[in-house]
CSV table of C-alpha atoms and ligand atoms in Angstrom, one decimal:
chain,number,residue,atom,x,y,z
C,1,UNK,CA,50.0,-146.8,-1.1
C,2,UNK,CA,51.5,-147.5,2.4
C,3,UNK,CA,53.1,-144.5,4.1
C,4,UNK,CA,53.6,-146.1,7.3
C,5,UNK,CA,56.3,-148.7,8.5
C,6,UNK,CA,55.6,-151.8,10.8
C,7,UNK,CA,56.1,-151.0,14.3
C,8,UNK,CA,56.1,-152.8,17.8
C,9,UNK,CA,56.1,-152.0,21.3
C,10,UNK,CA,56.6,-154.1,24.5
C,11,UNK,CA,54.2,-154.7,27.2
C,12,UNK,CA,55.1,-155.5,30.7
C,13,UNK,CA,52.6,-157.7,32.0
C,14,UNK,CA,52.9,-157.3,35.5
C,15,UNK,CA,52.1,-153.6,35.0
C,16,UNK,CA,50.6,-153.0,31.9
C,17,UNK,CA,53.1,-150.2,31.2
C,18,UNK,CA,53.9,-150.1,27.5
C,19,UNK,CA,57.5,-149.5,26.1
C,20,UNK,CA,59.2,-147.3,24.1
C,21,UNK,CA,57.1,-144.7,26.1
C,22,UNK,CA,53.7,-143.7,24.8
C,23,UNK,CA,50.6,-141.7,25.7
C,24,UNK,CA,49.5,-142.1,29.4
C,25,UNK,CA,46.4,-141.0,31.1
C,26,UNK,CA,46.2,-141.2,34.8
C,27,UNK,CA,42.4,-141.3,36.0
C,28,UNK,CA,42.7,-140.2,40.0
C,29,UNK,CA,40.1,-140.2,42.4
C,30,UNK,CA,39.3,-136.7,42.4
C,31,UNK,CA,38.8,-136.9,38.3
C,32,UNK,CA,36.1,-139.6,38.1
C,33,UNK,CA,34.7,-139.0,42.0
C,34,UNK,CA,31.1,-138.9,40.5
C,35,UNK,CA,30.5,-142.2,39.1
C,36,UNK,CA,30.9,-143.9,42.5
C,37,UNK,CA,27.2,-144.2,43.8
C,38,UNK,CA,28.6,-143.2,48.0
C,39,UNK,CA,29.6,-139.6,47.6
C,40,UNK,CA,30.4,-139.1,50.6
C,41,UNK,CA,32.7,-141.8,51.0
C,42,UNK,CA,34.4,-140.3,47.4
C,43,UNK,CA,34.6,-137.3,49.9
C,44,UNK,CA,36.0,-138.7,52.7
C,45,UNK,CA,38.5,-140.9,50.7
C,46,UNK,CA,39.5,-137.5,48.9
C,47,UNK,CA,40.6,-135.9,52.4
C,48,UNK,CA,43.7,-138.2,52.2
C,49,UNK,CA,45.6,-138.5,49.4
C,50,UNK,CA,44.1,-138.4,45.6
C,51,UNK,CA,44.6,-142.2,44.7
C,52,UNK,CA,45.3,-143.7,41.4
C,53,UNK,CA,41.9,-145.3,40.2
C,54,UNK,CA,43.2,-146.2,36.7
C,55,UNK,CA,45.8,-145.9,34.1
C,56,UNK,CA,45.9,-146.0,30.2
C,57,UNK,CA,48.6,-146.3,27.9
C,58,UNK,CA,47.6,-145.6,24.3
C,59,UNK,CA,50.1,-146.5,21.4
C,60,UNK,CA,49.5,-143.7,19.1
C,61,UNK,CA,47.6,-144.3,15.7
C,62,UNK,CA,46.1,-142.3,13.6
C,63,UNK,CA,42.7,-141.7,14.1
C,64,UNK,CA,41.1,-143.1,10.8
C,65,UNK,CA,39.2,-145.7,9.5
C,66,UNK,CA,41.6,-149.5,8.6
C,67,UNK,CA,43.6,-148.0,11.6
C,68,UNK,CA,43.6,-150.4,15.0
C,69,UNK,CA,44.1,-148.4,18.6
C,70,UNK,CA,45.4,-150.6,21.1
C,71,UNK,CA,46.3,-150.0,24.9
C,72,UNK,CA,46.6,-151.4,27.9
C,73,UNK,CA,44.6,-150.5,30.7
C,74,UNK,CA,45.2,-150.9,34.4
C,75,UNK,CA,42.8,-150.6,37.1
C,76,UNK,CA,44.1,-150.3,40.9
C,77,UNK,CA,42.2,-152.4,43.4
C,78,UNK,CA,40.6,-150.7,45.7
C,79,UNK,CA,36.8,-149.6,46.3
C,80,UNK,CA,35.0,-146.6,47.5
C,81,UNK,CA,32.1,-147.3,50.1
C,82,UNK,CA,31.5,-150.9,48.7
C,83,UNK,CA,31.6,-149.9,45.1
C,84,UNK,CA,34.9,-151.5,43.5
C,85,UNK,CA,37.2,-148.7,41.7
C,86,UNK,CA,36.4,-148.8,38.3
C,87,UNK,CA,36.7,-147.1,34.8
C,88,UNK,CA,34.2,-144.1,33.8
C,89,UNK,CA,33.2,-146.3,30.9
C,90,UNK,CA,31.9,-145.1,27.7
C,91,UNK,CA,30.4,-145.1,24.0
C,92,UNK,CA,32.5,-145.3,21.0
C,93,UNK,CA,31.4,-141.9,19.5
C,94,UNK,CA,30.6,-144.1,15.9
C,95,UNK,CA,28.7,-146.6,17.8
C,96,UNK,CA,29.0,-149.2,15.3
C,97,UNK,CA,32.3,-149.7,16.4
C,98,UNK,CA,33.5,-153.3,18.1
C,99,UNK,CA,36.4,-153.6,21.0
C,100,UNK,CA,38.5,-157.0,22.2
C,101,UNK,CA,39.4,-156.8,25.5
C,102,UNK,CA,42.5,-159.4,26.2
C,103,UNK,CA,43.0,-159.9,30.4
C,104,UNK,CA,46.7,-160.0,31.6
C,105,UNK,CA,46.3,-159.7,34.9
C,106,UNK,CA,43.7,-159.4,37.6
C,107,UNK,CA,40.2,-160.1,38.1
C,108,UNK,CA,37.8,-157.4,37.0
C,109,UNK,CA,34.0,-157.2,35.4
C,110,UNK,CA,33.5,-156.0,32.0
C,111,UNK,CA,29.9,-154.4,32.6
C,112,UNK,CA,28.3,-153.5,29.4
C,113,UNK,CA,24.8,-152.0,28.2
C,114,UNK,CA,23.3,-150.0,25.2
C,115,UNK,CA,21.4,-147.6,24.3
C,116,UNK,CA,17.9,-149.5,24.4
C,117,UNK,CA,18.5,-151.1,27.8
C,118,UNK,CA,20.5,-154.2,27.1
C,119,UNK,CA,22.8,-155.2,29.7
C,120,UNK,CA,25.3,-157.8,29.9
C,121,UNK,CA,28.4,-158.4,32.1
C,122,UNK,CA,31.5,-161.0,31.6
C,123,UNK,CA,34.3,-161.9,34.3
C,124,UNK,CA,37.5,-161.1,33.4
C,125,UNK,CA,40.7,-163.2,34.4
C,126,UNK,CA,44.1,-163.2,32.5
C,127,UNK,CA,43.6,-165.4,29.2
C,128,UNK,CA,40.1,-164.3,29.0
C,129,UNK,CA,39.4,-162.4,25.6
C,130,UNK,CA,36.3,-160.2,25.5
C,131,UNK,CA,34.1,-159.2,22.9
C,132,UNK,CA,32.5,-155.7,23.4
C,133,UNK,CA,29.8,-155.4,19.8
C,134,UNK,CA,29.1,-152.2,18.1
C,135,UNK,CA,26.8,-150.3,20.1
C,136,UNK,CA,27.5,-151.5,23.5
C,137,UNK,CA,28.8,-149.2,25.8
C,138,UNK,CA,31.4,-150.7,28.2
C,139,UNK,CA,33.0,-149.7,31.8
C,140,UNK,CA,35.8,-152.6,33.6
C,141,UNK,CA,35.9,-152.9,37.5
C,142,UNK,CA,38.8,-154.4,39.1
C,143,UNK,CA,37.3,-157.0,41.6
C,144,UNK,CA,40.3,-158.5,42.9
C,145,UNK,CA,43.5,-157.4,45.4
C,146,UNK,CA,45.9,-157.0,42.2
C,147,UNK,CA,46.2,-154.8,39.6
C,148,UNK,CA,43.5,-155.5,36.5
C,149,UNK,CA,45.7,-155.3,33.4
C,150,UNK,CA,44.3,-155.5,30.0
C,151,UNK,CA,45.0,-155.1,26.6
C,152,UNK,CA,41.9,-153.0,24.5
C,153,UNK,CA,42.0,-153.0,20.4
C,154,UNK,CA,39.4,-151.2,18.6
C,155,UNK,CA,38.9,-149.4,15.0
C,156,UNK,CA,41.1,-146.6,14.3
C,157,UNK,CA,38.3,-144.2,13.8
C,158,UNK,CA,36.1,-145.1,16.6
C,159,UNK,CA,36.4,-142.1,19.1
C,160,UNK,CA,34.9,-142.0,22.8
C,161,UNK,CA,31.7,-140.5,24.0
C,162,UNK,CA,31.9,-140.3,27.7
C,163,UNK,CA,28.9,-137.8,27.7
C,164,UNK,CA,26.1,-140.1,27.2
C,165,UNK,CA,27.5,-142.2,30.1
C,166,UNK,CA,27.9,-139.4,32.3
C,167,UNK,CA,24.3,-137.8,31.6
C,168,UNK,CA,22.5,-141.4,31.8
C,169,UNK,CA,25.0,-143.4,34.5
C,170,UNK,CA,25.3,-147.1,34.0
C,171,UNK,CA,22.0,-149.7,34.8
C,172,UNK,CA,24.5,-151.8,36.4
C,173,UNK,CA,27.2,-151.8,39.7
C,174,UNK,CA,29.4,-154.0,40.9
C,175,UNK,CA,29.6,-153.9,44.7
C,176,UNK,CA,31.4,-155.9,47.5
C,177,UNK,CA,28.9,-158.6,48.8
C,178,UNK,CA,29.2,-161.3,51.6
C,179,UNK,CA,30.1,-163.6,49.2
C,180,UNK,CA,32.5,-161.5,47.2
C,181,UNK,CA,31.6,-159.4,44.0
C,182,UNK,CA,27.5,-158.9,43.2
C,183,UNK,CA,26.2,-157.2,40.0
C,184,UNK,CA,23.3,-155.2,41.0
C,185,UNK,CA,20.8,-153.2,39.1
C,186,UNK,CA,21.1,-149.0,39.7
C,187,UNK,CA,18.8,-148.3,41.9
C,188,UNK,CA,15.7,-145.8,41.2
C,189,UNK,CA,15.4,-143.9,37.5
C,190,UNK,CA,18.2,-144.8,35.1
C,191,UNK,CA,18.6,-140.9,34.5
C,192,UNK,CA,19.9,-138.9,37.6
I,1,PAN,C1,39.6,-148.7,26.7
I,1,PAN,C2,39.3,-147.6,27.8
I,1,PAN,C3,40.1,-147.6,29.1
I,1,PAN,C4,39.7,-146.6,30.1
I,1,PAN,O1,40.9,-148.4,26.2
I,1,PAN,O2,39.4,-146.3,27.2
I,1,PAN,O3,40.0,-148.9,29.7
I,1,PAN,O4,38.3,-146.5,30.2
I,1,PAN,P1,37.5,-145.1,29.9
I,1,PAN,O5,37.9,-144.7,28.5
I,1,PAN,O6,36.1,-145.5,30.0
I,1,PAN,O7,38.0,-144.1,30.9
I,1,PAN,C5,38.6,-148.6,25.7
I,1,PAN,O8,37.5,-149.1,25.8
I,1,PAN,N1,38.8,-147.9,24.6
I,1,PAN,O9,37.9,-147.7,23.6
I,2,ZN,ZN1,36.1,-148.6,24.2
């Protein structure tokens, strides 16, 4: 039997930021500084102030199979060293879980990879719709001068594993190159 009522909420599009309020996570600098590959320039940007990497706003749903999550997500522009700021990325903790990724705004790279050493990467622009399969893990990168806004919807029950990323580090970067953005293969092991 349904126990729950239709509902809607409002996206600004310019921003990403999602009314009536709901569930925000700020990701600053000092939170994710280890997934940039130039530590030191994670340092040296962290003797300033603590800048806004990214941003999520998560309608709340319950977490449970038949349930859809959606947010938006939105990625300052910016780069530390020549890496482009971007998010830690992750595993859906039931792997054989799918996402859609809908761009707003911006120009970003969806990189992606699984467990067996796949990798894969797709630009993002607004219009473009993405399709992240079960199994693939999935971090964005906001290439451009603008804010990268997107919209994410994935399986109620799907979870986050951001341990696995964390542990093993992505196979792929996205770095500024002389002719703009250049996906590049991690250098050395994959595990660090
Ligand atoms: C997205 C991401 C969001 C932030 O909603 O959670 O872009 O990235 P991290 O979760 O890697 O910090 C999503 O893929 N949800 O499943
Ligand atoms: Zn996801």
């Amino acid at each position: 039997m349904p126990d729950e009522n239709p509902f809607q909420t409002l996206i600004e599009l310019k921003t990403g930021v999602i009314s009536p309020p709901v569930d925000h996570v700020i990701r600053r600098l000092s939170d994710i500084k280890t997934i940039f590959r130039d530590r030191d320039a994670a340092e040296q940007a962290l003797t300033g102030e603590d800048p806004t990497v990214y941003e999520v706003y998560n309608v709340p749903v319950p977490e449970e199979t038949g349930q859809l999550q959606h947010c938006t997500s939105v990625i300052h522009p910016g780069a530390v060293g020549d890496e482009y700021h971007m998010t830690k990325g992750h595993y859906h903790a039931r792997r054989a879980t799918a996402e859609i990724y809908l761009c707003l705004r911006g120009e970003g790279i969806l990189l992606m990879e699984t467990e067996d050493g796949r990798t894969a990467h797709l630009r993002m622009s607004p219009g473009t719709m993405s399709y992240i399969p079960p199994f693939w893990a999935h971090r964005t990168v906001n290439t451009g001068n603008a804010p990268l806004v997107f919209v994410g919807v994935y399986p109620g029950n799907a979870g986050h594993d951001y341990g696995s990323v964390a542990r093993i580090g992505f196979r792929q970067r996205v770095i500024k190159g002389p002719d703009g953005p250049q996906v590049v293969a991690e250098e050395g092991a994959v595990r660090r």
